[in-house]
PDB file of C-alpha atoms in Angstrom:
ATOM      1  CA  UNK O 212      -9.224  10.526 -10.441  1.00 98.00           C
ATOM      2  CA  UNK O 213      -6.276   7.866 -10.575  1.00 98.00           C
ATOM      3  CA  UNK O 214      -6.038   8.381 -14.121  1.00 98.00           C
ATOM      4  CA  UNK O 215      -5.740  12.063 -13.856  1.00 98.00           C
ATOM      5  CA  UNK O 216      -3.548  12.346 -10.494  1.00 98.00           C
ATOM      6  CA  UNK O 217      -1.341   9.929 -10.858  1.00 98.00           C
ATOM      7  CA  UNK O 218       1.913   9.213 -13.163  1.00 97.00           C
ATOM      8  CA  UNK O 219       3.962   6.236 -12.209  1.00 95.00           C
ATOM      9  CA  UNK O 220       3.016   5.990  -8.329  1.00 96.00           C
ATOM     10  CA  UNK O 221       3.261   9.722  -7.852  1.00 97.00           C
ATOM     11  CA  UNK O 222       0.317  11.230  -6.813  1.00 98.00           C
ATOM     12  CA  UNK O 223      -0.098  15.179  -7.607  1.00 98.00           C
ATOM     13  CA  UNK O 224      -1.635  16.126  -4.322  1.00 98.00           C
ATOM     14  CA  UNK O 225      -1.619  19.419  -5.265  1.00 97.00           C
ATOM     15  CA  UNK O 226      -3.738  19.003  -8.055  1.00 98.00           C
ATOM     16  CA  UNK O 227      -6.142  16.959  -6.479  1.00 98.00           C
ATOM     17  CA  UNK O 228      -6.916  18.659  -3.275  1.00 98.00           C
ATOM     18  CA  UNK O 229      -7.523  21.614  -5.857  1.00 98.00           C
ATOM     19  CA  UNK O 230      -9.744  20.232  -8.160  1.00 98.00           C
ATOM     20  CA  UNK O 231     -10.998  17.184  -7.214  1.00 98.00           C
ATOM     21  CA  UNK O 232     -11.090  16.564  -3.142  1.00 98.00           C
ATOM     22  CA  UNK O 233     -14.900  16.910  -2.718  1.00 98.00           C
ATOM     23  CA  UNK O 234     -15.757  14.368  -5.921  1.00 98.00           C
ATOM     24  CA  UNK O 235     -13.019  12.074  -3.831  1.00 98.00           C
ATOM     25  CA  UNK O 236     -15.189  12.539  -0.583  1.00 98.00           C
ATOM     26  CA  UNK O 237     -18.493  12.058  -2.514  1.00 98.00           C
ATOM     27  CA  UNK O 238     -17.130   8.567  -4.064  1.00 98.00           C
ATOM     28  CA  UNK O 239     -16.014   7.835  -0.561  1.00 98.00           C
ATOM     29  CA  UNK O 240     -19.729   8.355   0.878  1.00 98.00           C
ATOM     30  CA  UNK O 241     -21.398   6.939  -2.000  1.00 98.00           C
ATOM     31  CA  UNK O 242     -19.712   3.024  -0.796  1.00 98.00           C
ATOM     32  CA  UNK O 243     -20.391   3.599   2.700  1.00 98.00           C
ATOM     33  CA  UNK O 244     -23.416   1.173   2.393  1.00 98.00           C
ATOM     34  CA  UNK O 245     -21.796  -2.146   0.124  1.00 98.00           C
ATOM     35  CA  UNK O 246     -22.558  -4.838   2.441  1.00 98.00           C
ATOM     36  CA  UNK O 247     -19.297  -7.454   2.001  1.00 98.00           C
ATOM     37  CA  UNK O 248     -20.741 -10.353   2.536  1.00 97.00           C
ATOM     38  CA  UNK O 249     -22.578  -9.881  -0.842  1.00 98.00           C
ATOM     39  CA  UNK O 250     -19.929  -9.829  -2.233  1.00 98.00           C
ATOM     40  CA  UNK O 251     -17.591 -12.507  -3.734  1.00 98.00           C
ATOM     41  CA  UNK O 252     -13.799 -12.714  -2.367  1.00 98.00           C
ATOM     42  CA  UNK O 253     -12.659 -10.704  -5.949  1.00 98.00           C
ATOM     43  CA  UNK O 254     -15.253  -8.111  -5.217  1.00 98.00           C
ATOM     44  CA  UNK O 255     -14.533  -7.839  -1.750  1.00 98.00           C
ATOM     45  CA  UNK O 256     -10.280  -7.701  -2.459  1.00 98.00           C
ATOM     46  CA  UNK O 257     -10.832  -5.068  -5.428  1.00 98.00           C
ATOM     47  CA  UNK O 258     -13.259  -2.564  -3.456  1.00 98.00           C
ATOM     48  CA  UNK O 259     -11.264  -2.821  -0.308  1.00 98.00           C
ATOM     49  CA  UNK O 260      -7.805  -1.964  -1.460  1.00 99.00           C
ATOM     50  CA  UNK O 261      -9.607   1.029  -3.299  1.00 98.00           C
ATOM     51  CA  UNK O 262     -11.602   1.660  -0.255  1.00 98.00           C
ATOM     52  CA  UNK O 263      -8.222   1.806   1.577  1.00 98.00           C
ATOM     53  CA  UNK O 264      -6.120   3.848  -0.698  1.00 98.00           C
ATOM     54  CA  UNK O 265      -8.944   6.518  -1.276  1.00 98.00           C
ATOM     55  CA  UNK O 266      -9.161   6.949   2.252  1.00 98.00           C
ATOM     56  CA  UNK O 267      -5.077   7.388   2.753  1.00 98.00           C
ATOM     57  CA  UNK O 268      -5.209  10.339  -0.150  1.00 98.00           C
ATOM     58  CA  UNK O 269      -8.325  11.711   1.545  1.00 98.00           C
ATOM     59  CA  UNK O 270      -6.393  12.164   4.384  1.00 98.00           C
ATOM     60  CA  UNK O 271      -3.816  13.228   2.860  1.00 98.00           C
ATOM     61  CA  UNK O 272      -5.573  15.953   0.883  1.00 98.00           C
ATOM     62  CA  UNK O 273      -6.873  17.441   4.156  1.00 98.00           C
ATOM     63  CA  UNK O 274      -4.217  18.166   5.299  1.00 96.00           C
ATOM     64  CA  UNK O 275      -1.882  18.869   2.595  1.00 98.00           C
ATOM     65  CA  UNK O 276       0.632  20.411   2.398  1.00 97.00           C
ATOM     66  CA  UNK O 277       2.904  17.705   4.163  1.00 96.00           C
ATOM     67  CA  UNK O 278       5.862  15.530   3.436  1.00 96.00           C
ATOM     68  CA  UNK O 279       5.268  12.596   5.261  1.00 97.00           C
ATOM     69  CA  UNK O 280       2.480  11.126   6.831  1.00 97.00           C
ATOM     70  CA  UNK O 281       4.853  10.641   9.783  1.00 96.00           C
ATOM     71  CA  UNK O 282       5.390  14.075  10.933  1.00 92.00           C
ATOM     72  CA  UNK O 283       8.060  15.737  13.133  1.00 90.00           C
ATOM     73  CA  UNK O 284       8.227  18.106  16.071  1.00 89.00           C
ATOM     74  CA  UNK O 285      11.654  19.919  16.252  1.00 85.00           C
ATOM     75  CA  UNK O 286      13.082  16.522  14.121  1.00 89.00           C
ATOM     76  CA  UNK O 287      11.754  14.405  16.022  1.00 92.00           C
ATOM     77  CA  UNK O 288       8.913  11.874  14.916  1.00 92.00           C
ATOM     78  CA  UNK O 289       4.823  13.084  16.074  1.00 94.00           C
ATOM     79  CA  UNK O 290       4.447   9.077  16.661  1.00 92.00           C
ATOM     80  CA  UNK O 291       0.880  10.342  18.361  1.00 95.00           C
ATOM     81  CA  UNK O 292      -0.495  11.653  14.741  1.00 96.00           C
ATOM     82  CA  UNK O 293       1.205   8.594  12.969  1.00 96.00           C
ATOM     83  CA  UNK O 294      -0.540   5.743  14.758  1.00 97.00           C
ATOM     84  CA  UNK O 295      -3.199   7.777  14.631  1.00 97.00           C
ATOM     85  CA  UNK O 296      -3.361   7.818  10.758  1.00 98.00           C
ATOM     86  CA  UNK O 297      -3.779   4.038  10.502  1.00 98.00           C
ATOM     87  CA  UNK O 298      -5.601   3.655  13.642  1.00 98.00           C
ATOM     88  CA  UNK O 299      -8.066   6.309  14.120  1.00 98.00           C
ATOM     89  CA  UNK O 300     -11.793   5.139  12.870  1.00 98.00           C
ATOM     90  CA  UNK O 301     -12.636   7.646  10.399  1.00 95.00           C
ATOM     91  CA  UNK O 302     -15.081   5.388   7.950  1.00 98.00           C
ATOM     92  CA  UNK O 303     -18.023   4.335   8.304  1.00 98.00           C
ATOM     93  CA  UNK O 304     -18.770   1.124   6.068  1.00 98.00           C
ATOM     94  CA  UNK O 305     -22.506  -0.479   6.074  1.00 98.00           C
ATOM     95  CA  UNK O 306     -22.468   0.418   9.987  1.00 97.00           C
ATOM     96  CA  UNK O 307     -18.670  -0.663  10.632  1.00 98.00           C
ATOM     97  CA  UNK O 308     -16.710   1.989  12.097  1.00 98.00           C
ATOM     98  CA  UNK O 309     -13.081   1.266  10.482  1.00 98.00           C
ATOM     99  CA  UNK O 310      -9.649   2.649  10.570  1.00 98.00           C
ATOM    100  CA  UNK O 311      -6.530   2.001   7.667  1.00 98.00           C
ATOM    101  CA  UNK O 312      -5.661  -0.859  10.332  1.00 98.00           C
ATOM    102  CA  UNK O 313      -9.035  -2.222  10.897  1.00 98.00           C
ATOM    103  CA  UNK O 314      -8.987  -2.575   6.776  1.00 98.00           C
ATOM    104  CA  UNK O 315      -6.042  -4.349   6.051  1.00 98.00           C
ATOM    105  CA  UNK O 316      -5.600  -6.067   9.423  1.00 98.00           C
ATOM    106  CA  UNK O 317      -8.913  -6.672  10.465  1.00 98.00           C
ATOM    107  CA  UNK O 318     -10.666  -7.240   7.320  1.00 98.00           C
ATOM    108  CA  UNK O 319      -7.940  -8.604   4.242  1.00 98.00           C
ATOM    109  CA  UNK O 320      -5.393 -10.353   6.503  1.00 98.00           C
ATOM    110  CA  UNK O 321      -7.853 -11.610   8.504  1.00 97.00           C
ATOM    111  CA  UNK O 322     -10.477 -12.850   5.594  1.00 97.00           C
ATOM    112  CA  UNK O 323      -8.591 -13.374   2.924  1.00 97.00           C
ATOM    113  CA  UNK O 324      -4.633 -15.474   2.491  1.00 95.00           C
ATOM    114  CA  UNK O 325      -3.627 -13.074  -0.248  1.00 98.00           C
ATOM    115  CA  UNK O 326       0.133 -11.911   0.464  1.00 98.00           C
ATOM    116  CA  UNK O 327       0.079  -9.741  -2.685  1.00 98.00           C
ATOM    117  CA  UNK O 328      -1.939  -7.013  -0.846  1.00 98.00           C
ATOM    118  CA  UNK O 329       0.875  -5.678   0.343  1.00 98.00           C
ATOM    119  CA  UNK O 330       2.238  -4.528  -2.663  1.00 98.00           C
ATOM    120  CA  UNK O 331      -1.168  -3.066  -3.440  1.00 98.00           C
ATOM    121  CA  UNK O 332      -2.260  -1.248  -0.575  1.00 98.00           C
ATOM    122  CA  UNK O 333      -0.507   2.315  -0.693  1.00 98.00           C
ATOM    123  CA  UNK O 334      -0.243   4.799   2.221  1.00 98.00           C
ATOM    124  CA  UNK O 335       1.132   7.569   0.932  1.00 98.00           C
ATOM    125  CA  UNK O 336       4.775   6.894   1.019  1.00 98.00           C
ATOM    126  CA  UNK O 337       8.196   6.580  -0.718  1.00 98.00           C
ATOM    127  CA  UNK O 338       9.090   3.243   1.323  1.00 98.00           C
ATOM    128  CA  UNK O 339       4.895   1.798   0.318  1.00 98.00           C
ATOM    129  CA  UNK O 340       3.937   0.027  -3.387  1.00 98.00           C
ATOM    130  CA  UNK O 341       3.620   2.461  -6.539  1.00 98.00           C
ATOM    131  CA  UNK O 342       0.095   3.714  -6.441  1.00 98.00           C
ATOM    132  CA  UNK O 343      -1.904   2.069  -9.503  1.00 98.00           C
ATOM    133  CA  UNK O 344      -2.917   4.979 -12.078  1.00 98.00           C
ATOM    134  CA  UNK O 345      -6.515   3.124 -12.323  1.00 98.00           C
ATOM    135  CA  UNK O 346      -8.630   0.926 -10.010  1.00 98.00           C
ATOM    136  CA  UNK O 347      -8.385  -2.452  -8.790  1.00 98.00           C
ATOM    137  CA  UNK O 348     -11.518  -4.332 -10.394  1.00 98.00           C
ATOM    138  CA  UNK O 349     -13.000  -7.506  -9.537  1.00 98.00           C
ATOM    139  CA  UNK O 350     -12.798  -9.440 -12.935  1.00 98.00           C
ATOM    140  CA  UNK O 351      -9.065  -8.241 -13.345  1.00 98.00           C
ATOM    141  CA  UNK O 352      -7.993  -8.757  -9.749  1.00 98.00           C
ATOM    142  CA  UNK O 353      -5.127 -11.608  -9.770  1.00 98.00           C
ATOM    143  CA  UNK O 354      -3.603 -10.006 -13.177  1.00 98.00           C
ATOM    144  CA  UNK O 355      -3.861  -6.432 -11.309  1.00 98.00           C
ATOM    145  CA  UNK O 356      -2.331  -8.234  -8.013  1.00 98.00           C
ATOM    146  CA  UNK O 357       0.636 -10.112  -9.970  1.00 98.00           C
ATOM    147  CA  UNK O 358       1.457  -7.339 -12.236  1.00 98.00           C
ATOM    148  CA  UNK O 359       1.620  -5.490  -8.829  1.00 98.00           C
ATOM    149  CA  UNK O 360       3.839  -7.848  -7.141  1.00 98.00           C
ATOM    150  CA  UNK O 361       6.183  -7.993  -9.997  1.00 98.00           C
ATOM    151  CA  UNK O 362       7.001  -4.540 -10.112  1.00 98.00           C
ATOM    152  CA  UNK O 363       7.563  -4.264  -6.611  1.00 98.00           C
ATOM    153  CA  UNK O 364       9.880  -6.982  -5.993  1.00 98.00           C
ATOM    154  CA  UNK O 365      11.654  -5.982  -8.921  1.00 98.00           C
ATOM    155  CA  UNK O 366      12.577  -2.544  -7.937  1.00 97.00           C
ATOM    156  CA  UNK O 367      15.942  -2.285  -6.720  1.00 97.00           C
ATOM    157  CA  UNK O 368      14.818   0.291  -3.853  1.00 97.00           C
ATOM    158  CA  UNK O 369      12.469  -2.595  -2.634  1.00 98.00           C
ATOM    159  CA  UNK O 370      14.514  -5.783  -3.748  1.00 98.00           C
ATOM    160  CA  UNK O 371      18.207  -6.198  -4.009  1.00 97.00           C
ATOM    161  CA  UNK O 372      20.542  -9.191  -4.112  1.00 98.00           C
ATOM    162  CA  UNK O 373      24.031  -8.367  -3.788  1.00 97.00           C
ATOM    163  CA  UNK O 374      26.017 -11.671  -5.727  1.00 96.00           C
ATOM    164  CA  UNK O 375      29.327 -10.068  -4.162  1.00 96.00           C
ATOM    165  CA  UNK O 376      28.172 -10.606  -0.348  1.00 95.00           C
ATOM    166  CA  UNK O 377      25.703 -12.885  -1.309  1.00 97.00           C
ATOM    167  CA  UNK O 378      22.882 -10.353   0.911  1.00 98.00           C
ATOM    168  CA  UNK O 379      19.081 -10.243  -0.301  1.00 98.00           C
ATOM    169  CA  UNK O 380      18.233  -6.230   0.937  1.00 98.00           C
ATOM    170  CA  UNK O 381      14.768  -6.126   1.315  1.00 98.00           C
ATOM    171  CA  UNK O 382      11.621  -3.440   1.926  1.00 98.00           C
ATOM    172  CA  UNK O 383      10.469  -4.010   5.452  1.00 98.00           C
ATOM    173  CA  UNK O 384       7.179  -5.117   4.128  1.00 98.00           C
ATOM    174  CA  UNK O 385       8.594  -8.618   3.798  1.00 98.00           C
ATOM    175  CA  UNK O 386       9.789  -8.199   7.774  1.00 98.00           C
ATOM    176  CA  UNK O 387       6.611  -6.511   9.204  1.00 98.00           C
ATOM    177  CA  UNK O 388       4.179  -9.075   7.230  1.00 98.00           C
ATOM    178  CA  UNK O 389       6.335 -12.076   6.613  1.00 98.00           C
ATOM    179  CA  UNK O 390       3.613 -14.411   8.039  1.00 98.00           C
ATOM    180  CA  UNK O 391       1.470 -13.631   5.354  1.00 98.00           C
ATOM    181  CA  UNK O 392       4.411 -14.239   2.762  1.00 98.00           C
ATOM    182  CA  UNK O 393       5.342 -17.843   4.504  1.00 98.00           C
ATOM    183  CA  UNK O 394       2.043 -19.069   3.904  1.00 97.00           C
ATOM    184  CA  UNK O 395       2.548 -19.517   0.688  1.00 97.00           C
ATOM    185  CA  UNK O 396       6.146 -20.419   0.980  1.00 98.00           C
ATOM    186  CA  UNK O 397       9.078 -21.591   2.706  1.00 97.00           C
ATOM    187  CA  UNK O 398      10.852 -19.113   2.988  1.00 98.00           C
ATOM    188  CA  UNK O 399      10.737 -14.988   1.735  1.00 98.00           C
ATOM    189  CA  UNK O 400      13.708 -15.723  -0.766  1.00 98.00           C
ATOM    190  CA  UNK O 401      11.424 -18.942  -2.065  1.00 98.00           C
ATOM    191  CA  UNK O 402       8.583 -16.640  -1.931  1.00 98.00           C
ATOM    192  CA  UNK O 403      10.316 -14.094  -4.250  1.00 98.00           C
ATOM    193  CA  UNK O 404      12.278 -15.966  -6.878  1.00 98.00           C
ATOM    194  CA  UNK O 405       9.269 -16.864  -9.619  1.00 98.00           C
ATOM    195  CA  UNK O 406       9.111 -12.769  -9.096  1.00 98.00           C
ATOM    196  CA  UNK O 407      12.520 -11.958  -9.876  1.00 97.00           C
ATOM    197  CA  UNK O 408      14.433 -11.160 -13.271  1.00 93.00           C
ATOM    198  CA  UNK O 409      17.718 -12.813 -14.412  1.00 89.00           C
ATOM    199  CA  UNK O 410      18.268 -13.310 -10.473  1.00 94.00           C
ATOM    200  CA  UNK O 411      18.859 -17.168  -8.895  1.00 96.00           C
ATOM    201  CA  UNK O 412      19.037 -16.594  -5.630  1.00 97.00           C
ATOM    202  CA  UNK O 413      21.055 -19.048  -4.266  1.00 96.00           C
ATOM    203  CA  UNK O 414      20.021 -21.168  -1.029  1.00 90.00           C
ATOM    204  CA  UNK O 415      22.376 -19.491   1.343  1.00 94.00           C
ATOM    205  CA  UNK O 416      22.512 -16.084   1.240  1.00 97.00           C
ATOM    206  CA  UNK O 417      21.763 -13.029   4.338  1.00 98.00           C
ATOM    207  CA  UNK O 418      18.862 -11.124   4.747  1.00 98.00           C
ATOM    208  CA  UNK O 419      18.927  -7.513   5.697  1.00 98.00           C
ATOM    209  CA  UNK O 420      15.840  -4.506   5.497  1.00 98.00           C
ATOM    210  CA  UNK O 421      16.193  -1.243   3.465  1.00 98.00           C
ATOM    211  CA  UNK O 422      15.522   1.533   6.136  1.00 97.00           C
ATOM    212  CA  UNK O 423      11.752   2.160   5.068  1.00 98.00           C
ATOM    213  CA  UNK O 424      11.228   5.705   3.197  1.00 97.00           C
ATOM    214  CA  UNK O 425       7.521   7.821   5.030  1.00 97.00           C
ATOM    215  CA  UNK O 426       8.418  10.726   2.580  1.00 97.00           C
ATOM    216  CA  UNK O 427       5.153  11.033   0.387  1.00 98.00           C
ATOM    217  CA  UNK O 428       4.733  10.017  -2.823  1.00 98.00           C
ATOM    218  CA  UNK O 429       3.661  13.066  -4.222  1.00 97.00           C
ATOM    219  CA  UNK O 430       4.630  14.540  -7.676  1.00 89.00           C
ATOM    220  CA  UNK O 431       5.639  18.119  -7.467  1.00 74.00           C
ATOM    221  CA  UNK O 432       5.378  19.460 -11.102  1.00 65.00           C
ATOM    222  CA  UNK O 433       2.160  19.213 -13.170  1.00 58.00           C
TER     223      UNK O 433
END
C-alpha cells in the first residue's frame, strides 16, 4: 500500500480511501496480537513506527476529505479534535489500549534512546518527516533510520543555516523533542553536523524554529 500510495512523502488519500482502506484496516487487525516483548529492539522499532503511521492514514482515510489534521472552526484551530488525534486510544495491541501518544511517547521514547524516530514517525503533515514509500523492516532498520535522518535534516524547509546572520532555522521537532536529540549530543547543532552537506556550522551561531506546517501531506493528482 506504501508502494502504491505514496510518491516522495505524498500520500494519495484519495486513492487509498477508494481502493484500499478496508485491506489497510485488515493489516491493522491482523498485528493486534504481536506480543513486544518477543520481540528484539529492531523488531520492536520497525513494527512500531509502521504500527504508528498506518494508524495516522487510517485516520486519516476516515475521515477524508480534510486538509489538516488540525482542523478549524470559523479560522480558528478545533484544538479538542487535534489532541484528540494523538491522544484518543483507538488500538488495541496484545490487550494494550494505545493512542499515537501512548506509541511514540509511551512506548519508543520511553523503551528505546533512538532520536532518529522522529524523522520517521509521520502524522500526516507538511511540517512531519516524508512518509517512506515502503516499510520499515527489522534487518534494514538503522540504514532505513539514517537514510531517514539525512533527508530530513537536509531539507531546507526543515534545516537552514543562514552564513549571512549566522542563524540555524530549524523544524520544531528539534524544539519539542530536543531531549531525545541531546542524548546523543551536546548540543542540536553538534547533533546535526555529521547530517549536513557542504555546511560547517560554526560554534556560535542563533537558533530559531520554522513555524511548523499541519497542512496534509496528501498528493492531489494521480
Amino acid at each position: 500500500m506504501l508502494q502504491e500510495y505514496v510518491d516522495d512523502g505524498s500520500v494519495n488519500y484519495s486513492r487509498w480511501q477508494r481502493e484500499s482502506a478496508q485491506e489497510l484496516d485488515q493489516w491493522l487487525a491482523s498485528v493486534q496480537s504481536v506480543d513486544l516483548e518477543t520481540l528484539d529492539r529492531d523488531s520492536a522499532i520497525a513494527f512500531l513506527i509502521n504500527l504508528y503511521n498506518a494508524l495516522v492514514v487510517q485516520q486519516v482515510l476516515q475521515k477524508y476529505p480534510i486538509d489538516s489534521i488540525r482542523p478549524e472552526i470559523l479560522g480558528i484551530p478545533n484544538w479538542v479534535s487535534f489532541l484528540l488525534f494523538f491522544k484518543r486510544r483507538r488500538y488495541t495491541l496484545n490487550g494494550r489500549s494505545l493512542s499515537l501518544d501512548g506509541i511514540e511517547k509511551g512506548i519508543l521514547r520511553s523503551r528505546y534512546d533512538e532520536p532518529r524516530i522522529h524523522f520517521a514517525l509521520v502524522c500526516a503533515s507538511q511540517g512531519c518527516p516524508l512518509l517512506r514509500a515502503n516499510a520499515y523492516r527489522p534487518a534494514q532498520l538503522p540504514t532505513q533510520l539514517e537514510k531517514e535522518a539525512a533527508r530530513f535534516i537536509n531539507n531546507p524547509d526543515k534545516v537552514h543555516y543562514s552564513a549571512a546572520n549566522r542563524t540555524l532555522s530549524l523544524s520544531k521537532i528539534f524544539k519539542w523533542y530536543r531531549s531525545d536529540f541531546l542524548a546523543q549530543a551536546d548540543s542540536i547543532p553538534a547533533y546535526l553536523q555529521p547530517y549536513l552537506t557542504n555546511i560547517e556550522l560554526p560554534t556560535d551561531l542563533d537558533i530559531a524554529y520554522k513555524p511548523y506546517s499541519w497542512q496534509l501531506n496528501q498528493r492531489t493528482s494521480s
